[in-house]
mmCIF file with all atom_site columns, C-alpha atoms in Angstrom:
data_model
loop_
_atom_site.group_PDB
_atom_site.id
_atom_site.type_symbol
_atom_site.label_atom_id
_atom_site.label_alt_id
_atom_site.label_comp_id
_atom_site.label_asym_id
_atom_site.label_entity_id
_atom_site.label_seq_id
_atom_site.pdbx_PDB_ins_code
_atom_site.Cartn_x
_atom_site.Cartn_y
_atom_site.Cartn_z
_atom_site.occupancy
_atom_site.B_iso_or_equiv
_atom_site.pdbx_formal_charge
_atom_site.auth_seq_id
_atom_site.auth_comp_id
_atom_site.auth_asym_id
_atom_site.auth_atom_id
_atom_site.pdbx_PDB_model_num
ATOM 1   C CA . UNK A 1 1   ? 117.294 113.638 131.568 1.00 0.00 ? 222 UNK A CA 1
ATOM 2   C CA . UNK A 1 2   ? 116.218 110.560 129.475 1.00 0.00 ? 223 UNK A CA 1
ATOM 3   C CA . UNK A 1 3   ? 117.751 110.005 126.010 1.00 0.00 ? 224 UNK A CA 1
ATOM 4   C CA . UNK A 1 4   ? 115.428 111.029 123.200 1.00 0.00 ? 225 UNK A CA 1
ATOM 5   C CA . UNK A 1 5   ? 115.570 107.593 121.519 1.00 0.00 ? 226 UNK A CA 1
ATOM 6   C CA . UNK A 1 6   ? 113.894 106.363 124.606 1.00 0.00 ? 227 UNK A CA 1
ATOM 7   C CA . UNK A 1 7   ? 110.718 108.359 124.073 1.00 0.00 ? 228 UNK A CA 1
ATOM 8   C CA . UNK A 1 8   ? 110.547 107.750 120.429 1.00 0.00 ? 229 UNK A CA 1
ATOM 9   C CA . UNK A 1 9   ? 109.125 104.453 119.107 1.00 0.00 ? 230 UNK A CA 1
ATOM 10  C CA . UNK A 1 10  ? 108.894 105.247 115.393 1.00 0.00 ? 231 UNK A CA 1
ATOM 11  C CA . UNK A 1 11  ? 111.996 105.165 113.204 1.00 0.00 ? 232 UNK A CA 1
ATOM 12  C CA . UNK A 1 12  ? 110.855 108.327 111.326 1.00 0.00 ? 233 UNK A CA 1
ATOM 13  C CA . UNK A 1 13  ? 110.544 110.174 114.543 1.00 0.00 ? 234 UNK A CA 1
ATOM 14  C CA . UNK A 1 14  ? 114.057 109.247 115.578 1.00 0.00 ? 235 UNK A CA 1
ATOM 15  C CA . UNK A 1 15  ? 115.291 110.392 112.169 1.00 0.00 ? 236 UNK A CA 1
ATOM 16  C CA . UNK A 1 16  ? 113.300 113.693 112.582 1.00 0.00 ? 237 UNK A CA 1
ATOM 17  C CA . UNK A 1 17  ? 114.745 114.333 115.845 1.00 0.00 ? 238 UNK A CA 1
ATOM 18  C CA . UNK A 1 18  ? 118.493 113.380 114.472 1.00 0.00 ? 239 UNK A CA 1
ATOM 19  C CA . UNK A 1 19  ? 117.991 115.636 111.463 1.00 0.00 ? 240 UNK A CA 1
ATOM 20  C CA . UNK A 1 20  ? 116.099 118.681 112.933 1.00 0.00 ? 241 UNK A CA 1
ATOM 21  C CA . UNK A 1 21  ? 117.351 122.076 112.664 1.00 0.00 ? 242 UNK A CA 1
ATOM 22  C CA . UNK A 1 22  ? 119.259 123.522 115.565 1.00 0.00 ? 243 UNK A CA 1
ATOM 23  C CA . UNK A 1 23  ? 119.665 127.163 116.469 1.00 0.00 ? 244 UNK A CA 1
ATOM 24  C CA . UNK A 1 24  ? 122.996 128.358 117.355 1.00 0.00 ? 245 UNK A CA 1
ATOM 25  C CA . UNK A 1 25  ? 122.241 130.796 120.332 1.00 0.00 ? 246 UNK A CA 1
ATOM 26  C CA . UNK A 1 26  ? 123.970 133.889 121.662 1.00 0.00 ? 247 UNK A CA 1
ATOM 27  C CA . UNK A 1 27  ? 126.575 131.555 123.369 1.00 0.00 ? 248 UNK A CA 1
ATOM 28  C CA . UNK A 1 28  ? 127.827 130.183 120.092 1.00 0.00 ? 249 UNK A CA 1
ATOM 29  C CA . UNK A 1 29  ? 127.291 132.979 117.551 1.00 0.00 ? 250 UNK A CA 1
ATOM 30  C CA . UNK A 1 30  ? 128.673 132.913 114.237 1.00 0.00 ? 251 UNK A CA 1
ATOM 31  C CA . UNK A 1 31  ? 130.441 135.775 112.280 1.00 0.00 ? 252 UNK A CA 1
ATOM 32  C CA . UNK A 1 32  ? 128.818 136.410 109.002 1.00 0.00 ? 253 UNK A CA 1
ATOM 33  C CA . UNK A 1 33  ? 131.112 135.890 106.155 1.00 0.00 ? 254 UNK A CA 1
ATOM 34  C CA . UNK A 1 34  ? 129.629 139.003 104.412 1.00 0.00 ? 255 UNK A CA 1
ATOM 35  C CA . UNK A 1 35  ? 129.079 141.531 107.097 1.00 0.00 ? 256 UNK A CA 1
ATOM 36  C CA . UNK A 1 36  ? 131.301 140.251 109.630 1.00 0.00 ? 257 UNK A CA 1
ATOM 37  C CA . UNK A 1 37  ? 128.731 140.663 112.355 1.00 0.00 ? 258 UNK A CA 1
ATOM 38  C CA . UNK A 1 38  ? 128.320 138.151 115.109 1.00 0.00 ? 259 UNK A CA 1
ATOM 39  C CA . UNK A 1 39  ? 124.714 136.720 114.832 1.00 0.00 ? 260 UNK A CA 1
ATOM 40  C CA . UNK A 1 40  ? 122.526 133.638 115.697 1.00 0.00 ? 261 UNK A CA 1
ATOM 41  C CA . UNK A 1 41  ? 122.372 131.103 113.133 1.00 0.00 ? 262 UNK A CA 1
ATOM 42  C CA . UNK A 1 42  ? 121.016 127.621 112.556 1.00 0.00 ? 263 UNK A CA 1
ATOM 43  C CA . UNK A 1 43  ? 122.609 124.361 111.632 1.00 0.00 ? 264 UNK A CA 1
ATOM 44  C CA . UNK A 1 44  ? 120.960 121.526 109.675 1.00 0.00 ? 265 UNK A CA 1
ATOM 45  C CA . UNK A 1 45  ? 122.438 117.944 108.822 1.00 0.00 ? 266 UNK A CA 1
ATOM 46  C CA . UNK A 1 46  ? 121.539 116.543 105.519 1.00 0.00 ? 267 UNK A CA 1
ATOM 47  C CA . UNK A 1 47  ? 122.348 113.370 103.689 1.00 0.00 ? 268 UNK A CA 1
ATOM 48  C CA . UNK A 1 48  ? 124.355 114.904 100.994 1.00 0.00 ? 269 UNK A CA 1
ATOM 49  C CA . UNK A 1 49  ? 124.326 112.123 98.578  1.00 0.00 ? 270 UNK A CA 1
ATOM 50  C CA . UNK A 1 50  ? 121.787 109.148 98.935  1.00 0.00 ? 271 UNK A CA 1
ATOM 51  C CA . UNK A 1 51  ? 123.808 106.002 99.522  1.00 0.00 ? 272 UNK A CA 1
ATOM 52  C CA . UNK A 1 52  ? 122.647 102.660 98.004  1.00 0.00 ? 273 UNK A CA 1
ATOM 53  C CA . UNK A 1 53  ? 122.661 100.859 101.336 1.00 0.00 ? 274 UNK A CA 1
ATOM 54  C CA . UNK A 1 54  ? 122.003 102.774 104.618 1.00 0.00 ? 275 UNK A CA 1
ATOM 55  C CA . UNK A 1 55  ? 122.426 101.278 108.019 1.00 0.00 ? 276 UNK A CA 1
ATOM 56  C CA . UNK A 1 56  ? 120.841 102.592 111.169 1.00 0.00 ? 277 UNK A CA 1
ATOM 57  C CA . UNK A 1 57  ? 122.335 101.813 114.466 1.00 0.00 ? 278 UNK A CA 1
ATOM 58  C CA . UNK A 1 58  ? 119.632 101.881 117.266 1.00 0.00 ? 279 UNK A CA 1
ATOM 59  C CA . UNK A 1 59  ? 120.955 103.078 120.656 1.00 0.00 ? 280 UNK A CA 1
ATOM 60  C CA . UNK A 1 60  ? 120.288 100.214 122.814 1.00 0.00 ? 281 UNK A CA 1
ATOM 61  C CA . UNK A 1 61  ? 123.029 100.801 125.589 1.00 0.00 ? 282 UNK A CA 1
ATOM 62  C CA . UNK A 1 62  ? 123.224 103.634 128.041 1.00 0.00 ? 283 UNK A CA 1
ATOM 63  C CA . UNK A 1 63  ? 125.964 104.769 130.275 1.00 0.00 ? 284 UNK A CA 1
ATOM 64  C CA . UNK A 1 64  ? 125.232 107.448 132.830 1.00 0.00 ? 285 UNK A CA 1
ATOM 65  C CA . UNK A 1 65  ? 127.798 108.034 135.547 1.00 0.00 ? 286 UNK A CA 1
ATOM 66  C CA . UNK A 1 66  ? 128.474 104.617 137.143 1.00 0.00 ? 287 UNK A CA 1
ATOM 67  C CA . UNK A 1 67  ? 125.172 103.145 135.784 1.00 0.00 ? 288 UNK A CA 1
ATOM 68  C CA . UNK A 1 68  ? 124.763 101.302 132.617 1.00 0.00 ? 289 UNK A CA 1
ATOM 69  C CA . UNK A 1 69  ? 121.699 99.777  131.134 1.00 0.00 ? 290 UNK A CA 1
ATOM 70  C CA . UNK A 1 70  ? 120.193 98.062  128.051 1.00 0.00 ? 291 UNK A CA 1
ATOM 71  C CA . UNK A 1 71  ? 117.353 100.009 126.219 1.00 0.00 ? 292 UNK A CA 1
ATOM 72  C CA . UNK A 1 72  ? 114.657 97.738  125.260 1.00 0.00 ? 293 UNK A CA 1
ATOM 73  C CA . UNK A 1 73  ? 112.276 100.241 123.614 1.00 0.00 ? 294 UNK A CA 1
ATOM 74  C CA . UNK A 1 74  ? 110.413 98.873  120.560 1.00 0.00 ? 295 UNK A CA 1
ATOM 75  C CA . UNK A 1 75  ? 111.064 100.946 117.676 1.00 0.00 ? 296 UNK A CA 1
ATOM 76  C CA . UNK A 1 76  ? 108.618 100.513 114.633 1.00 0.00 ? 297 UNK A CA 1
ATOM 77  C CA . UNK A 1 77  ? 110.579 100.465 111.386 1.00 0.00 ? 298 UNK A CA 1
ATOM 78  C CA . UNK A 1 78  ? 108.971 99.974  107.970 1.00 0.00 ? 299 UNK A CA 1
ATOM 79  C CA . UNK A 1 79  ? 110.105 96.859  106.020 1.00 0.00 ? 300 UNK A CA 1
ATOM 80  C CA . UNK A 1 80  ? 109.370 98.692  102.590 1.00 0.00 ? 301 UNK A CA 1
ATOM 81  C CA . UNK A 1 81  ? 109.276 102.115 101.383 1.00 0.00 ? 302 UNK A CA 1
ATOM 82  C CA . UNK A 1 82  ? 111.271 104.021 104.028 1.00 0.00 ? 303 UNK A CA 1
ATOM 83  C CA . UNK A 1 83  ? 111.131 107.498 102.492 1.00 0.00 ? 304 UNK A CA 1
ATOM 84  C CA . UNK A 1 84  ? 114.358 109.723 103.315 1.00 0.00 ? 305 UNK A CA 1
ATOM 85  C CA . UNK A 1 85  ? 113.543 112.403 100.975 1.00 0.00 ? 306 UNK A CA 1
ATOM 86  C CA . UNK A 1 86  ? 113.075 115.048 103.950 1.00 0.00 ? 307 UNK A CA 1
ATOM 87  C CA . UNK A 1 87  ? 116.629 114.320 105.069 1.00 0.00 ? 308 UNK A CA 1
ATOM 88  C CA . UNK A 1 88  ? 118.389 114.421 101.655 1.00 0.00 ? 309 UNK A CA 1
ATOM 89  C CA . UNK A 1 89  ? 120.290 117.757 100.543 1.00 0.00 ? 310 UNK A CA 1
ATOM 90  C CA . UNK A 1 90  ? 118.115 119.741 98.220  1.00 0.00 ? 311 UNK A CA 1
ATOM 91  C CA . UNK A 1 91  ? 120.969 119.537 95.740  1.00 0.00 ? 312 UNK A CA 1
ATOM 92  C CA . UNK A 1 92  ? 120.258 115.998 95.146  1.00 0.00 ? 313 UNK A CA 1
ATOM 93  C CA . UNK A 1 93  ? 117.501 113.353 94.226  1.00 0.00 ? 314 UNK A CA 1
ATOM 94  C CA . UNK A 1 94  ? 114.665 114.130 96.622  1.00 0.00 ? 315 UNK A CA 1
ATOM 95  C CA . UNK A 1 95  ? 112.594 110.914 96.151  1.00 0.00 ? 316 UNK A CA 1
ATOM 96  C CA . UNK A 1 96  ? 114.661 108.186 97.707  1.00 0.00 ? 317 UNK A CA 1
ATOM 97  C CA . UNK A 1 97  ? 112.959 105.175 99.156  1.00 0.00 ? 318 UNK A CA 1
ATOM 98  C CA . UNK A 1 98  ? 114.616 102.143 100.885 1.00 0.00 ? 319 UNK A CA 1
ATOM 99  C CA . UNK A 1 99  ? 113.615 98.444  101.700 1.00 0.00 ? 320 UNK A CA 1
ATOM 100 C CA . UNK A 1 100 ? 114.818 96.559  104.817 1.00 0.00 ? 321 UNK A CA 1
ATOM 101 C CA . UNK A 1 101 ? 117.000 93.681  103.880 1.00 0.00 ? 322 UNK A CA 1
ATOM 102 C CA . UNK A 1 102 ? 118.439 92.752  107.223 1.00 0.00 ? 323 UNK A CA 1
ATOM 103 C CA . UNK A 1 103 ? 118.272 93.179  110.827 1.00 0.00 ? 324 UNK A CA 1
ATOM 104 C CA . UNK A 1 104 ? 120.825 92.397  113.672 1.00 0.00 ? 325 UNK A CA 1
ATOM 105 C CA . UNK A 1 105 ? 119.222 91.824  117.138 1.00 0.00 ? 326 UNK A CA 1
ATOM 106 C CA . UNK A 1 106 ? 120.657 91.815  120.592 1.00 0.00 ? 327 UNK A CA 1
ATOM 107 C CA . UNK A 1 107 ? 119.009 90.039  123.299 1.00 0.00 ? 328 UNK A CA 1
ATOM 108 C CA . UNK A 1 108 ? 119.983 89.765  126.959 1.00 0.00 ? 329 UNK A CA 1
ATOM 109 C CA . UNK A 1 109 ? 121.542 92.625  128.986 1.00 0.00 ? 330 UNK A CA 1
ATOM 110 C CA . UNK A 1 110 ? 124.821 94.553  128.829 1.00 0.00 ? 331 UNK A CA 1
ATOM 111 C CA . UNK A 1 111 ? 126.994 91.917  130.419 1.00 0.00 ? 332 UNK A CA 1
ATOM 112 C CA . UNK A 1 112 ? 125.533 88.843  128.972 1.00 0.00 ? 333 UNK A CA 1
ATOM 113 C CA . UNK A 1 113 ? 123.864 89.139  125.482 1.00 0.00 ? 334 UNK A CA 1
ATOM 114 C CA . UNK A 1 114 ? 123.538 87.187  122.283 1.00 0.00 ? 335 UNK A CA 1
ATOM 115 C CA . UNK A 1 115 ? 123.283 88.413  118.659 1.00 0.00 ? 336 UNK A CA 1
ATOM 116 C CA . UNK A 1 116 ? 121.074 86.923  115.945 1.00 0.00 ? 337 UNK A CA 1
ATOM 117 C CA . UNK A 1 117 ? 120.130 88.212  112.490 1.00 0.00 ? 338 UNK A CA 1
ATOM 118 C CA . UNK A 1 118 ? 117.143 88.382  110.072 1.00 0.00 ? 339 UNK A CA 1
ATOM 119 C CA . UNK A 1 119 ? 117.980 88.628  106.488 1.00 0.00 ? 340 UNK A CA 1
ATOM 120 C CA . UNK A 1 120 ? 115.645 88.707  103.332 1.00 0.00 ? 341 UNK A CA 1
ATOM 121 C CA . UNK A 1 121 ? 116.648 86.443  100.462 1.00 0.00 ? 342 UNK A CA 1
ATOM 122 C CA . UNK A 1 122 ? 117.249 88.610  97.383  1.00 0.00 ? 343 UNK A CA 1
ATOM 123 C CA . UNK A 1 123 ? 115.585 86.275  95.050  1.00 0.00 ? 344 UNK A CA 1
ATOM 124 C CA . UNK A 1 124 ? 112.919 84.396  97.065  1.00 0.00 ? 345 UNK A CA 1
ATOM 125 C CA . UNK A 1 125 ? 112.030 87.416  99.262  1.00 0.00 ? 346 UNK A CA 1
ATOM 126 C CA . UNK A 1 126 ? 111.654 85.219  102.196 1.00 0.00 ? 347 UNK A CA 1
ATOM 127 C CA . UNK A 1 127 ? 112.863 86.130  105.723 1.00 0.00 ? 348 UNK A CA 1
ATOM 128 C CA . UNK A 1 128 ? 115.485 83.870  107.232 1.00 0.00 ? 349 UNK A CA 1
ATOM 129 C CA . UNK A 1 129 ? 116.646 83.991  110.841 1.00 0.00 ? 350 UNK A CA 1
ATOM 130 C CA . UNK A 1 130 ? 120.297 82.995  111.629 1.00 0.00 ? 351 UNK A CA 1
ATOM 131 C CA . UNK A 1 131 ? 121.082 82.096  115.189 1.00 0.00 ? 352 UNK A CA 1
ATOM 132 C CA . UNK A 1 132 ? 124.553 80.521  115.612 1.00 0.00 ? 353 UNK A CA 1
ATOM 133 C CA . UNK A 1 133 ? 124.556 77.172  113.617 1.00 0.00 ? 354 UNK A CA 1
ATOM 134 C CA . UNK A 1 134 ? 120.590 77.576  112.850 1.00 0.00 ? 355 UNK A CA 1
ATOM 135 C CA . UNK A 1 135 ? 119.108 79.018  109.766 1.00 0.00 ? 356 UNK A CA 1
ATOM 136 C CA . UNK A 1 136 ? 115.411 78.763  109.249 1.00 0.00 ? 357 UNK A CA 1
ATOM 137 C CA . UNK A 1 137 ? 112.476 80.795  107.559 1.00 0.00 ? 358 UNK A CA 1
ATOM 138 C CA . UNK A 1 138 ? 110.503 83.324  109.371 1.00 0.00 ? 359 UNK A CA 1
ATOM 139 C CA . UNK A 1 139 ? 107.391 85.191  108.623 1.00 0.00 ? 360 UNK A CA 1
ATOM 140 C CA . UNK A 1 140 ? 107.693 88.929  107.732 1.00 0.00 ? 361 UNK A CA 1
ATOM 141 C CA . UNK A 1 141 ? 105.575 89.647  110.643 1.00 0.00 ? 362 UNK A CA 1
ATOM 142 C CA . UNK A 1 142 ? 108.510 88.600  113.074 1.00 0.00 ? 363 UNK A CA 1
ATOM 143 C CA . UNK A 1 143 ? 110.939 90.683  111.841 1.00 0.00 ? 364 UNK A CA 1
ATOM 144 C CA . UNK A 1 144 ? 110.215 93.566  114.079 1.00 0.00 ? 365 UNK A CA 1
ATOM 145 C CA . UNK A 1 145 ? 111.146 93.112  117.545 1.00 0.00 ? 366 UNK A CA 1
ATOM 146 C CA . UNK A 1 146 ? 112.382 95.126  120.451 1.00 0.00 ? 367 UNK A CA 1
ATOM 147 C CA . UNK A 1 147 ? 115.665 93.457  120.118 1.00 0.00 ? 368 UNK A CA 1
ATOM 148 C CA . UNK A 1 148 ? 116.449 95.138  116.814 1.00 0.00 ? 369 UNK A CA 1
ATOM 149 C CA . UNK A 1 149 ? 119.956 96.825  117.011 1.00 0.00 ? 370 UNK A CA 1
ATOM 150 C CA . UNK A 1 150 ? 121.016 97.461  113.379 1.00 0.00 ? 371 UNK A CA 1
ATOM 151 C CA . UNK A 1 151 ? 118.659 98.038  110.427 1.00 0.00 ? 372 UNK A CA 1
ATOM 152 C CA . UNK A 1 152 ? 120.008 97.476  107.016 1.00 0.00 ? 373 UNK A CA 1
ATOM 153 C CA . UNK A 1 153 ? 118.169 99.110  104.062 1.00 0.00 ? 374 UNK A CA 1
ATOM 154 C CA . UNK A 1 154 ? 119.057 99.113  100.220 1.00 0.00 ? 375 UNK A CA 1
ATOM 155 C CA . UNK A 1 155 ? 117.630 101.867 97.993  1.00 0.00 ? 376 UNK A CA 1
ATOM 156 C CA . UNK A 1 156 ? 114.891 100.839 95.711  1.00 0.00 ? 377 UNK A CA 1
ATOM 157 C CA . UNK A 1 157 ? 117.103 101.911 92.729  1.00 0.00 ? 378 UNK A CA 1
ATOM 158 C CA . UNK A 1 158 ? 119.864 99.482  93.862  1.00 0.00 ? 379 UNK A CA 1
ATOM 159 C CA . UNK A 1 159 ? 120.718 96.737  91.535  1.00 0.00 ? 380 UNK A CA 1
ATOM 160 C CA . UNK A 1 160 ? 122.645 93.645  92.737  1.00 0.00 ? 381 UNK A CA 1
ATOM 161 C CA . UNK A 1 161 ? 125.969 93.278  90.938  1.00 0.00 ? 382 UNK A CA 1
ATOM 162 C CA . UNK A 1 162 ? 125.937 90.596  88.440  1.00 0.00 ? 383 UNK A CA 1
ATOM 163 C CA . UNK A 1 163 ? 128.232 87.634  88.623  1.00 0.00 ? 384 UNK A CA 1
ATOM 164 C CA . UNK A 1 164 ? 130.895 88.020  85.894  1.00 0.00 ? 385 UNK A CA 1
ATOM 165 C CA . UNK A 1 165 ? 132.399 84.960  84.269  1.00 0.00 ? 386 UNK A CA 1
ATOM 166 C CA . UNK A 1 166 ? 136.095 84.545  84.498  1.00 0.00 ? 387 UNK A CA 1
#
């Protein structure tokens, strides 16, 4: 069976799969704390408290028995207004949106790869590419690639710490 991230090409679909509610079936029944009867139940994962910075690690490497391979699936991810409201605990702020500010890319294969990064400048809002000793400006359109490995988002409510004078 192929891993679910291989089928999904949109970040929100991946998150919906990760956070979906699971039924705990007859083989794993739970005892009710009130009536003490063993019964089916469901489990759901939530983001309890929305973080100011959130990092998504896309599964790019797969190991199955003795086989290993690199997963090059293109994952479409938003650069702005990533809405995580559906995944946040009902006990906290519901309307939480995030903007992308950095991407770590992995090119190559499992045994011979190379990492690069794209980062958005906090003041100029320009995207920059970092590749070993080179740094250069890139267009926003080039940020999304099938090499994306780590996605760094900040809450739209996040404020950069101010430099204090000593």
